[in-house]
Amino acid sequence: MDTDRKDIHNSDIPVLCRSCDARHKGMCGALDSAELVALSRHTRIVRHAAGDELAAESEPTESYANVMRGVVKLTKVLEDGRQQIVGLQFAPDFLGRLFARESAVTAEAASEVDLCRVPKGALERLVAANPRLEHRLMQQTLRELDEAREWMVTLGRKTAAEKVASFLYLIATHLDPSADANAKGRKFDLPLTRGDIADFLGLTLETVSRQLSRLRADKVIAITAVTRVEVADLERLRKRCG
Amino acid sequence: MDTDRKDIHNSDIPVLCRSCDARHKGMCGALDSAELVALSRHTRIVRHAAGDELAAESEPTESYANVMRGVVKLTKVLEDGRQQIVGLQFAPDFLGRLFARESAVTAEAASEVDLCRVPKGALERLVAANPRLEHRLMQQTLRELDEAREWMVTLGRKTAAEKVASFLYLIATHLDPSADANAKGRKFDLPLTRGDIADFLGLTLETVSRQLSRLRADKVIAITAVTRVEVADLERLRKRCG
DNA sequence: GAATGGCCTTGATCAGGATCAAAAGCCGCC
DNA sequence: GGCGGCTTTTGATCCTGATCAAGGCCATTC
């Protein structure tokens, strides 16, 4: 209690929110400090290990979340087990399908992940009361729709080689926001296994592995460890994306 | 002038809007009669022939629209001309990417189409002033995102036969909203050519044609004219969707 | 009603990626 | 340090759907 009030007095912003990206680039940027304080009473930071299931397809969802660290994959499966990754979420993305009774996708931690969870009802009340928040979430939803459509081109019309290059390009440009955007090269850890990448690209893991080997042989990338990729020249990689 | 005022007096609802589906299931349902009257001063009903380009990729958009009749296809192309249809819009869908400076897709009339066009600025002002309208559009955007992700599974993981069955199932369930939802069968005209269907499914038109022939040979569908399809038992078709 | 030009269908062949199979790295664990 | 369980890589073969090619159907036009 006492500390709570001191926090508010000190800065008007809850401790947990002070260094959170969601406040700058994510949905919390739409909230003033009073709303932030009110919301933070309901939120809970949770850490999940890679592989943890965060939400299941056709299961009721009882909370939304902001991704604070790590990568979350959204997947859908056919009855016979064929699987497709339909989205990847990076910090500070909002996680969850607003207003939906149940999730249309399975959400799984691709890497170790920190989430800032909010109970469904609490967020929906806040959205109803604050059009600016809904506007923010609308902007993200529109961006996700743009990305989904971009990816449909990749899935439907690109060759295996172009698909793998496109995936690497996506990761290189999304994963490390701290990297200098102008830098020619990038180094990063793949947040997905070969099998996951295959599920993202509509390929088999063998094909993914072969195409990675080919990109390495062609010196477009270096693979310094099984999950470690270095791109010396992003532009050369982009040329391979079709 | 005089007629205008009479219309308003008569029913509070602009003539053009009275029989429009967008007022019931589309975005205009979020507007009260005064807003409807105000908005209708800016709208213009336009008819487009099949094949007309309604908006071009990377071109500035100066208006949004509601689809009142017909089917609009949204496409994206790779530099070398490979094409992918990334969405289909049916009445009374909203057409356009809210808040975007330029379109990320090409919109083209797949059939003869009637649009209710609204200038970009007019709609954006209305959205800013009316959170309920943004909420409506948010709902449609979320639905489109769900559909895009559903389609990613089809593109990435289904066989050619399953893709074609899935397309027919989509059309059968979306095209004729007046049809009895419980009816076992459906009859409809395909709004797309074989080439368009191929671009939607990530196939070639020859493969689409062959798979259609196979579905006909297997008595899952009847093709009574080149664009006319009859499905006797929707459930049998669904079983082919994978 | 013949000619023209779009679509569409069907056939023959080809190739890209899947599948099947095995070996090679990698890592935790005893 | 060596063992067992992994994911990943690489190889050999197969098969689905692409490509190349020809012909058919239909509407429009003269």
Coordinates of C-alpha atoms (C1' of nucleotides) in Angstrom, one line a residue:
Chain A
M1 CA 0.0 0.0 0.0
D2 CA 2.5 2.5 1.2
T3 CA 4.9 1.6 -1.5
D4 CA 2.2 1.6 -4.1
R5 CA 1.3 5.2 -3.3
K6 CA 4.9 6.2 -3.3
D7 CA 5.4 4.7 -6.8
I8 CA 2.5 6.7 -8.0
H9 CA 3.8 9.8 -6.4
N10 CA 7.2 9.3 -7.6
S11 CA 6.5 9.0 -11.3
D12 CA 2.9 8.4 -11.9
I13 CA 3.9 5.2 -13.8
P14 CA 3.9 1.7 -12.3
V15 CA 7.4 0.3 -11.8
L16 CA 6.8 -2.6 -14.1
C17 CA 5.7 -0.4 -16.9
R18 CA 8.6 2.1 -16.7
S19 CA 11.0 0.1 -18.9
C20 CA 8.4 -1.7 -20.9
D21 CA 8.4 -1.4 -24.7
A22 CA 4.7 -1.8 -24.8
R23 CA 4.4 1.6 -23.3
H24 CA 6.3 3.1 -26.2
K25 CA 5.5 1.1 -29.3
G26 CA 2.8 -1.3 -27.9
M27 CA -0.8 -0.9 -26.9
C28 CA 0.0 0.8 -23.5
G29 CA 1.1 3.9 -25.3
A30 CA -2.6 4.7 -25.7
L31 CA -3.0 4.9 -21.9
D32 CA -2.4 7.8 -19.6
S33 CA -0.7 7.3 -16.3
A34 CA -3.9 6.9 -14.3
E35 CA -5.2 4.2 -16.7
L36 CA -1.8 2.5 -16.6
V37 CA -1.9 2.4 -12.8
A38 CA -5.5 1.0 -13.0
L39 CA -4.6 -1.6 -15.6
S40 CA -1.4 -2.6 -13.8
R41 CA -3.4 -3.8 -10.8
H42 CA -4.7 -6.6 -13.0
T43 CA -1.6 -7.5 -14.9
R44 CA 0.9 -10.2 -14.1
I45 CA 4.3 -10.8 -15.6
V46 CA 4.8 -14.5 -16.4
R47 CA 7.8 -16.2 -17.9
H48 CA 7.3 -19.2 -20.1
A49 CA 9.9 -21.7 -21.3
A50 CA 10.3 -22.4 -25.0
G51 CA 7.7 -24.9 -26.1
D52 CA 5.1 -23.9 -23.5
E53 CA 1.6 -23.6 -24.9
L54 CA 0.1 -20.2 -24.2
A55 CA -3.3 -20.7 -25.7
A56 CA -4.9 -23.5 -27.5
E57 CA -7.0 -23.6 -30.7
S58 CA -10.7 -23.8 -30.0
E59 CA -10.2 -23.4 -26.3
P60 CA -11.7 -20.5 -24.4
T61 CA -9.2 -17.7 -23.7
E62 CA -9.4 -16.0 -20.4
S63 CA -6.6 -13.5 -20.8
Y64 CA -4.7 -11.3 -23.3
A65 CA -1.1 -10.5 -23.1
N66 CA 1.7 -8.3 -24.3
V67 CA 4.8 -10.0 -25.5
M68 CA 7.7 -8.4 -23.5
R69 CA 10.5 -10.6 -24.6
G70 CA 11.0 -13.6 -26.9
V71 CA 9.0 -14.9 -29.9
V72 CA 5.6 -16.5 -29.9
K73 CA 4.4 -18.7 -32.8
L74 CA 0.7 -18.9 -33.8
T75 CA -0.2 -22.3 -35.4
K76 CA -3.1 -24.0 -36.9
V77 CA -3.4 -27.8 -37.5
L78 CA -5.5 -29.9 -39.8
E79 CA -7.2 -33.0 -38.4
D80 CA -4.5 -35.3 -39.7
G81 CA -1.8 -33.3 -37.9
R82 CA -0.4 -31.2 -40.8
Q83 CA 0.6 -28.0 -39.2
Q84 CA 1.0 -24.4 -40.4
I85 CA 2.5 -21.5 -38.5
V86 CA 0.2 -18.5 -39.3
G87 CA 2.0 -15.8 -37.4
L88 CA 5.0 -14.9 -35.3
Q89 CA 4.8 -12.3 -32.6
F90 CA 7.7 -10.3 -31.3
A91 CA 7.9 -7.8 -28.4
P92 CA 6.0 -5.6 -27.9
D93 CA 3.1 -7.2 -29.9
F94 CA -0.3 -7.7 -28.4
L95 CA -1.2 -11.4 -28.0
G96 CA -4.8 -12.6 -28.3
R97 CA -7.8 -12.2 -30.5
L98 CA -9.8 -9.3 -29.1
F99 CA -13.5 -10.1 -28.5
A100 CA -13.2 -13.7 -29.4
R101 CA -14.8 -16.3 -27.1
E102 CA -12.2 -18.8 -28.1
S103 CA -8.8 -18.8 -29.8
A104 CA -8.7 -19.6 -33.5
V105 CA -5.0 -20.5 -33.2
T106 CA -2.6 -22.2 -30.9
A107 CA -0.1 -19.8 -29.3
E108 CA 3.2 -21.4 -28.3
A109 CA 6.4 -19.9 -26.9
A110 CA 9.0 -20.3 -29.6
S111 CA 11.8 -19.1 -27.3
E112 CA 11.8 -18.3 -23.7
V113 CA 9.1 -15.6 -23.4
D114 CA 8.0 -13.0 -20.9
L115 CA 4.4 -12.0 -21.1
C116 CA 2.4 -9.3 -19.4
R117 CA -0.9 -11.0 -18.9
V118 CA -4.2 -9.1 -18.5
P119 CA -7.5 -10.8 -17.7
K120 CA -9.9 -10.8 -20.7
G121 CA -12.7 -8.9 -18.9
A122 CA -10.4 -6.2 -17.5
L123 CA -8.9 -5.4 -20.9
E124 CA -12.2 -5.5 -22.7
R125 CA -13.7 -3.0 -20.2
L126 CA -10.7 -0.7 -20.7
V127 CA -11.1 -1.0 -24.5
A128 CA -14.8 -0.2 -24.3
A129 CA -14.0 2.9 -22.2
N130 CA -11.0 4.1 -24.1
P131 CA -11.3 4.5 -27.9
R132 CA -7.7 5.4 -28.2
L133 CA -6.8 2.0 -26.9
E134 CA -9.0 0.3 -29.4
H135 CA -7.5 2.5 -32.1
R136 CA -4.0 1.3 -31.1
L137 CA -5.1 -2.3 -31.3
M138 CA -6.8 -1.6 -34.6
Q139 CA -3.5 -0.4 -35.9
Q140 CA -1.7 -3.5 -34.8
T141 CA -4.5 -5.7 -36.2
L142 CA -4.2 -3.9 -39.6
R143 CA -0.4 -4.4 -39.5
E144 CA -0.9 -8.1 -38.8
L145 CA -3.3 -8.4 -41.7
D146 CA -0.8 -6.8 -44.0
E147 CA 1.8 -9.2 -42.8
A148 CA -0.5 -12.2 -43.2
R149 CA -1.2 -11.2 -46.8
E150 CA 2.4 -10.6 -47.5
W151 CA 3.1 -14.1 -46.3
M152 CA 0.3 -15.6 -48.4
V153 CA 2.3 -14.5 -51.5
T154 CA 5.3 -16.3 -50.0
L155 CA 3.3 -19.5 -49.3
G156 CA 1.5 -19.5 -52.6
R157 CA 4.0 -18.3 -55.1
K158 CA 7.6 -18.6 -54.0
T159 CA 10.0 -21.4 -54.5
A160 CA 11.6 -23.3 -51.6
A161 CA 14.8 -21.3 -52.0
E162 CA 12.9 -18.0 -52.0
K163 CA 10.8 -19.0 -49.0
V164 CA 13.8 -19.8 -46.8
A165 CA 15.5 -16.5 -47.9
S166 CA 12.3 -14.7 -47.1
F167 CA 12.1 -16.2 -43.7
L168 CA 15.7 -15.3 -42.8
Y169 CA 15.0 -11.8 -44.1
L170 CA 11.9 -11.5 -41.9
I171 CA 13.8 -12.6 -38.8
A172 CA 16.8 -10.4 -39.6
T173 CA 14.6 -7.4 -39.9
H174 CA 12.2 -8.1 -37.0
L175 CA 14.2 -9.8 -34.3
D176 CA 16.7 -7.3 -33.2
P177 CA 15.1 -3.9 -33.1
S178 CA 18.2 -2.5 -31.4
A179 CA 20.3 -3.3 -34.4
D180 CA 21.2 -0.3 -36.5
A181 CA 18.6 -0.4 -39.3
N182 CA 21.2 1.0 -41.7
A183 CA 23.8 -1.6 -41.0
K184 CA 24.5 -3.8 -44.0
G185 CA 24.7 -7.0 -41.9
R186 CA 22.9 -8.8 -39.1
K187 CA 23.6 -11.6 -36.7
F188 CA 20.9 -13.4 -34.8
D189 CA 19.7 -16.6 -33.3
L190 CA 16.9 -18.4 -35.1
P191 CA 14.0 -18.5 -32.7
L192 CA 12.6 -21.6 -34.5
T193 CA 13.8 -25.1 -35.1
R194 CA 14.2 -26.4 -38.7
G195 CA 10.8 -28.2 -38.3
D196 CA 9.2 -24.9 -37.1
I197 CA 10.6 -23.0 -40.1
A198 CA 9.2 -25.7 -42.3
D199 CA 5.8 -25.3 -40.7
F200 CA 6.0 -21.6 -41.3
L201 CA 7.0 -22.0 -44.9
G202 CA 4.8 -24.9 -46.0
L203 CA 7.9 -27.1 -46.6
T204 CA 9.5 -30.1 -45.0
L205 CA 12.4 -29.8 -42.6
E206 CA 14.7 -31.5 -45.0
T207 CA 14.0 -29.0 -47.7
V208 CA 14.6 -26.1 -45.2
S209 CA 17.9 -27.7 -44.2
R210 CA 19.0 -28.1 -47.8
Q211 CA 18.1 -24.6 -48.7
L212 CA 20.0 -23.2 -45.7
S213 CA 23.0 -25.3 -46.7
R214 CA 22.7 -23.8 -50.2
L215 CA 22.6 -20.2 -48.9
R216 CA 25.6 -21.0 -46.8
A217 CA 27.5 -22.6 -49.8
D218 CA 26.6 -19.5 -51.8
K219 CA 28.0 -17.3 -49.0
V220 CA 24.8 -15.4 -48.6
I221 CA 24.7 -16.4 -44.9
A222 CA 27.1 -18.0 -42.4
I223 CA 25.8 -20.6 -39.9
T224 CA 28.2 -20.4 -37.0
A225 CA 26.1 -22.6 -34.8
V226 CA 23.0 -24.6 -35.5
T227 CA 20.7 -21.7 -34.5
R228 CA 23.2 -18.9 -35.2
V229 CA 23.0 -17.0 -38.5
E230 CA 25.1 -14.2 -39.8
V231 CA 24.1 -12.2 -42.8
A232 CA 26.9 -10.1 -44.1
D233 CA 24.9 -8.2 -46.7
L234 CA 21.1 -7.9 -46.1
E235 CA 20.6 -6.7 -49.7
R236 CA 22.1 -9.9 -51.2
L237 CA 19.7 -11.9 -49.0
R238 CA 16.7 -9.7 -50.1
K239 CA 17.6 -10.4 -53.7
R240 CA 17.0 -14.1 -53.0
C241 CA 13.5 -13.5 -51.7
G242 CA 11.9 -13.4 -55.1
Chain B
M1 CA -33.1 20.1 -52.2
D2 CA -36.7 19.8 -51.7
T3 CA -36.6 16.0 -52.2
D4 CA -33.7 15.8 -49.9
R5 CA -35.6 17.3 -47.1
K6 CA -38.6 15.2 -47.8
D7 CA -36.5 12.0 -47.7
I8 CA -35.1 13.0 -44.3
H9 CA -38.5 13.8 -43.0
N10 CA -40.0 10.7 -44.3
S11 CA -37.8 8.2 -42.7
D12 CA -34.7 9.8 -41.4
I13 CA -32.7 7.4 -43.6
P14 CA -31.2 8.3 -47.0
V15 CA -33.0 6.6 -49.8
L16 CA -29.9 4.9 -51.0
C17 CA -29.2 3.4 -47.7
R18 CA -32.6 2.0 -47.1
S19 CA -32.1 -1.3 -48.8
C20 CA -28.4 -1.5 -48.3
D21 CA -26.9 -4.5 -46.6
A22 CA -24.1 -2.4 -45.2
R23 CA -26.6 -0.8 -42.9
H24 CA -27.5 -4.2 -41.4
K25 CA -24.4 -6.3 -41.5
G26 CA -21.8 -3.8 -42.7
M27 CA -20.1 -0.8 -41.2
C28 CA -23.1 1.5 -41.6
G29 CA -24.9 -0.3 -38.8
A30 CA -22.7 1.6 -36.4
L31 CA -24.2 4.9 -37.6
D32 CA -27.4 6.6 -36.4
S33 CA -29.7 8.2 -38.9
A34 CA -28.2 11.7 -38.6
E35 CA -24.7 10.3 -39.2
L36 CA -26.0 8.3 -42.1
V37 CA -27.5 11.4 -43.6
A38 CA -24.2 13.3 -43.2
L39 CA -22.2 10.5 -44.6
S40 CA -24.5 9.9 -47.5
R41 CA -23.7 13.5 -48.7
H42 CA -20.2 12.3 -49.5
T43 CA -20.9 8.8 -50.9
R44 CA -21.3 7.9 -54.5
I45 CA -22.6 4.6 -55.9
V46 CA -20.5 3.4 -58.7
R47 CA -20.8 0.4 -60.9
H48 CA -17.7 -1.4 -62.2
A49 CA -17.4 -4.1 -64.9
A50 CA -15.6 -7.3 -64.2
G51 CA -11.9 -6.8 -64.6
D52 CA -11.9 -3.1 -63.6
E53 CA -9.1 -2.1 -61.3
L54 CA -10.5 -0.4 -58.2
A55 CA -7.2 0.3 -56.4
A56 CA -3.6 -0.4 -57.3
E57 CA -0.7 -1.7 -55.2
S58 CA 1.6 1.1 -54.0
E59 CA -0.7 3.7 -55.3
P60 CA -2.2 6.4 -53.0
T61 CA -5.9 5.7 -52.2
E62 CA -8.3 8.5 -52.1
S63 CA -11.4 6.7 -51.2
Y64 CA -12.8 3.8 -49.3
A65 CA -15.9 1.8 -50.3
N66 CA -18.5 -0.7 -49.3
V67 CA -19.1 -3.6 -51.6
M68 CA -22.8 -3.6 -52.3
R69 CA -22.9 -6.3 -55.0
G70 CA -20.4 -8.6 -56.6
V71 CA -17.0 -9.9 -55.7
V72 CA -13.7 -8.0 -55.4
K73 CA -10.4 -9.8 -55.5
L74 CA -7.3 -8.4 -53.7
T75 CA -4.0 -9.4 -55.3
K76 CA -0.3 -9.0 -54.8
V77 CA 2.4 -9.5 -57.4
L78 CA 6.1 -10.4 -57.3
E79 CA 8.4 -8.4 -59.6
D80 CA 8.6 -11.2 -62.1
G81 CA 4.8 -11.2 -62.5
R82 CA 3.9 -14.2 -60.3
Q83 CA 0.5 -13.3 -58.7
Q84 CA -1.3 -14.3 -55.6
I85 CA -4.9 -13.4 -54.6
V86 CA -4.7 -12.5 -50.9
G87 CA -8.4 -11.9 -50.3
L88 CA -11.9 -11.9 -51.7
Q89 CA -14.5 -9.4 -50.6
F90 CA -18.2 -10.0 -50.8
A91 CA -21.1 -7.6 -50.0
P92 CA -21.4 -5.9 -47.6
D93 CA -17.6 -5.9 -46.9
F94 CA -15.7 -2.7 -46.3
L95 CA -13.1 -2.2 -49.0
G96 CA -9.8 -0.4 -48.3
R97 CA -7.0 -0.3 -45.7
L98 CA -8.0 2.2 -43.1
F99 CA -5.4 4.8 -42.3
A100 CA -3.0 3.7 -45.0
R101 CA -1.4 6.3 -47.2
E102 CA -1.3 3.8 -50.1
S103 CA -2.8 0.4 -50.8
A104 CA -0.7 -2.7 -50.1
V105 CA -2.8 -4.7 -52.6
T106 CA -4.4 -4.3 -55.9
A107 CA -8.2 -4.5 -55.8
E108 CA -10.0 -5.6 -58.9
A109 CA -13.6 -6.3 -59.7
A110 CA -13.9 -10.1 -60.1
S111 CA -17.5 -9.8 -61.3
E112 CA -19.6 -6.8 -62.1
V113 CA -19.5 -4.8 -58.8
D114 CA -21.5 -2.0 -57.2
L115 CA -19.5 0.1 -54.7
C116 CA -20.6 2.8 -52.3
R117 CA -17.6 5.0 -52.4
V118 CA -16.6 7.4 -49.6
P119 CA -13.8 9.9 -49.8
K120 CA -10.9 8.9 -47.6
G121 CA -10.9 12.1 -45.5
A122 CA -14.7 12.0 -44.9
L123 CA -14.6 8.5 -43.6
E124 CA -11.5 9.0 -41.4
R125 CA -13.1 12.0 -39.8
L126 CA -16.2 10.0 -39.1
V127 CA -14.2 7.2 -37.6
A128 CA -12.3 9.6 -35.4
A129 CA -15.5 11.1 -34.2
N130 CA -17.4 7.8 -33.7
P131 CA -15.7 5.0 -31.8
R132 CA -18.6 2.7 -32.5
L133 CA -17.7 2.9 -36.2
E134 CA -14.1 2.1 -35.6
H135 CA -15.3 -0.8 -33.5
R136 CA -17.3 -2.2 -36.4
L137 CA -14.4 -1.9 -38.7
M138 CA -12.2 -3.5 -36.1
Q139 CA -14.5 -6.4 -36.0
Q140 CA -14.3 -6.8 -39.8
T141 CA -10.6 -6.5 -39.8
L142 CA -10.3 -9.2 -37.1
R143 CA -12.6 -11.4 -39.2
E144 CA -10.4 -10.8 -42.3
L145 CA -7.3 -11.7 -40.3
D146 CA -8.9 -14.9 -39.2
E147 CA -9.8 -15.7 -42.8
A148 CA -6.3 -14.9 -44.0
R149 CA -4.8 -17.2 -41.4
E150 CA -7.2 -19.9 -42.3
W151 CA -6.2 -19.5 -45.9
M152 CA -2.5 -19.7 -45.0
V153 CA -3.1 -23.3 -43.8
T154 CA -4.7 -24.0 -47.2
L155 CA -1.8 -22.5 -49.1
G156 CA 0.9 -24.0 -47.1
R157 CA -0.3 -27.5 -46.2
K158 CA -3.1 -28.7 -48.5
T159 CA -2.8 -30.8 -51.7
A160 CA -4.1 -29.4 -55.0
A161 CA -7.2 -31.5 -54.6
E162 CA -7.9 -30.2 -51.2
K163 CA -7.2 -26.6 -52.2
V164 CA -9.7 -26.7 -55.0
A165 CA -12.3 -28.3 -52.8
S166 CA -11.6 -25.7 -50.1
F167 CA -12.1 -22.9 -52.7
L168 CA -15.5 -24.3 -53.8
Y169 CA -16.5 -24.7 -50.2
L170 CA -15.6 -21.1 -49.5
I171 CA -17.6 -19.8 -52.4
A172 CA -20.5 -22.1 -51.7
T173 CA -20.7 -20.8 -48.1
H174 CA -20.0 -17.1 -48.8
L175 CA -21.5 -16.2 -52.1
D176 CA -25.2 -16.7 -51.7
P177 CA -26.1 -15.5 -48.2
S178 CA -29.8 -15.7 -49.1
A179 CA -29.5 -19.5 -49.5
D180 CA -30.8 -21.6 -46.7
A181 CA -27.8 -22.3 -44.5
N182 CA -29.2 -25.6 -43.6
A183 CA -29.8 -26.8 -47.1
K184 CA -27.6 -29.8 -48.1
G185 CA -26.8 -28.4 -51.5
R186 CA -25.8 -25.2 -53.2
K187 CA -25.8 -23.9 -56.8
F188 CA -23.7 -20.9 -57.7
D189 CA -21.7 -19.2 -60.4
L190 CA -18.0 -19.1 -59.9
P191 CA -17.0 -15.4 -59.6
L192 CA -13.4 -16.2 -60.8
T193 CA -11.9 -17.7 -63.9
R194 CA -9.7 -20.8 -63.7
G195 CA -6.7 -18.6 -63.8
D196 CA -7.9 -16.5 -60.9
I197 CA -8.7 -19.6 -58.9
A198 CA -5.2 -20.8 -59.5
D199 CA -3.8 -17.4 -58.3
F200 CA -5.9 -17.8 -55.2
L201 CA -4.7 -21.3 -54.5
G202 CA -1.1 -21.1 -55.5
L203 CA -1.6 -23.5 -58.4
T204 CA -1.6 -23.4 -62.2
L205 CA -4.8 -23.1 -64.1
E206 CA -4.2 -26.5 -65.6
T207 CA -4.1 -28.1 -62.2
V208 CA -7.3 -26.3 -61.1
S209 CA -9.0 -27.5 -64.3
R210 CA -7.9 -31.1 -63.7
Q211 CA -9.0 -31.1 -60.1
L212 CA -12.4 -29.7 -61.0
S213 CA -12.7 -32.4 -63.6
R214 CA -11.9 -35.0 -61.0
L215 CA -14.4 -33.6 -58.5
R216 CA -17.0 -33.8 -61.3
A217 CA -16.0 -37.4 -62.2
D218 CA -16.3 -38.3 -58.5
K219 CA -19.8 -36.8 -58.5
V220 CA -18.9 -34.4 -55.7
I221 CA -19.9 -31.5 -57.9
A222 CA -21.7 -31.0 -61.2
I223 CA -20.4 -28.4 -63.7
T224 CA -23.5 -27.4 -65.7
A225 CA -21.8 -24.5 -67.5
V226 CA -18.2 -23.4 -67.4
T227 CA -18.9 -21.0 -64.5
R228 CA -21.9 -22.9 -63.0
V229 CA -21.3 -25.3 -60.2
E230 CA -23.8 -27.4 -58.3
V231 CA -23.0 -29.1 -55.0
A232 CA -25.5 -31.7 -54.1
D233 CA -24.0 -32.5 -50.7
L234 CA -22.0 -29.8 -49.0
E235 CA -20.8 -32.2 -46.4
R236 CA -19.2 -34.5 -49.0
L237 CA -17.4 -31.4 -50.4
R238 CA -16.2 -30.4 -46.9
K239 CA -14.7 -33.9 -46.4
R240 CA -12.5 -33.2 -49.4
C241 CA -11.1 -30.1 -47.9
G242 CA -8.5 -31.9 -45.8
Chain C
dG1 C1' -22.4 -18.9 -90.7
dA2 C1' -17.4 -18.6 -90.9
dA3 C1' -13.7 -16.4 -88.6
dT4 C1' -11.6 -14.7 -84.4
dG5 C1' -10.1 -14.7 -79.8
dG6 C1' -10.9 -15.9 -75.0
dC7 C1' -11.1 -19.4 -71.8
dC8 C1' -11.1 -24.2 -70.7
dT9 C1' -9.8 -29.1 -71.0
dT10 C1' -6.8 -32.8 -71.7
dG11 C1' -2.4 -35.1 -72.8
dA12 C1' 2.7 -35.9 -72.4
dT13 C1' 6.7 -34.8 -70.1
dC14 C1' 9.6 -32.7 -66.6
dA15 C1' 11.3 -31.1 -62.2
dG16 C1' 11.0 -29.4 -57.6
dG17 C1' 10.2 -30.7 -53.3
dA18 C1' 8.4 -34.8 -50.5
dT19 C1' 9.5 -39.1 -48.7
dC20 C1' 12.4 -42.7 -47.0
dA21 C1' 16.8 -43.7 -45.0
dA22 C1' 21.1 -43.2 -42.7
dA23 C1' 24.8 -40.8 -40.9
dA24 C1' 26.6 -36.8 -38.4
dG25 C1' 26.6 -33.2 -34.9
dC26 C1' 25.2 -31.6 -30.4
dC27 C1' 24.1 -31.7 -25.5
dG28 C1' 22.9 -33.2 -21.2
dC29 C1' 23.8 -36.8 -18.0
dC30 C1' 25.8 -40.4 -15.6
Chain D
dG1 C1' 34.8 -39.1 -21.1
dG2 C1' 31.5 -41.9 -23.1
dC3 C1' 26.6 -43.0 -23.7
dG4 C1' 21.7 -42.1 -25.4
dG5 C1' 18.5 -39.1 -27.2
dC6 C1' 17.8 -35.2 -29.7
dT7 C1' 18.0 -32.3 -34.1
dT8 C1' 20.2 -31.5 -38.3
dT9 C1' 22.4 -32.7 -42.5
dT10 C1' 22.9 -35.3 -46.6
dG11 C1' 21.8 -38.9 -50.0
dA12 C1' 18.6 -41.7 -53.1
dT13 C1' 14.2 -42.2 -54.9
dC14 C1' 9.5 -41.1 -55.8
dC15 C1' 5.4 -38.4 -56.9
dT16 C1' 2.6 -34.3 -57.2
dG17 C1' 1.9 -30.5 -59.6
dA18 C1' 4.4 -27.5 -63.2
dT19 C1' 5.4 -26.9 -67.9
dC20 C1' 4.8 -27.5 -72.7
dA21 C1' 1.6 -28.4 -76.3
dA22 C1' -2.7 -29.3 -78.8
dG23 C1' -7.3 -29.1 -79.4
dG24 C1' -12.3 -27.9 -77.9
dC25 C1' -16.0 -24.8 -76.6
dC26 C1' -18.4 -20.6 -76.8
dA27 C1' -19.5 -15.8 -77.6
dT28 C1' -18.7 -12.0 -80.5
dT29 C1' -18.2 -10.0 -84.9
dC30 C1' -18.3 -9.3 -89.6

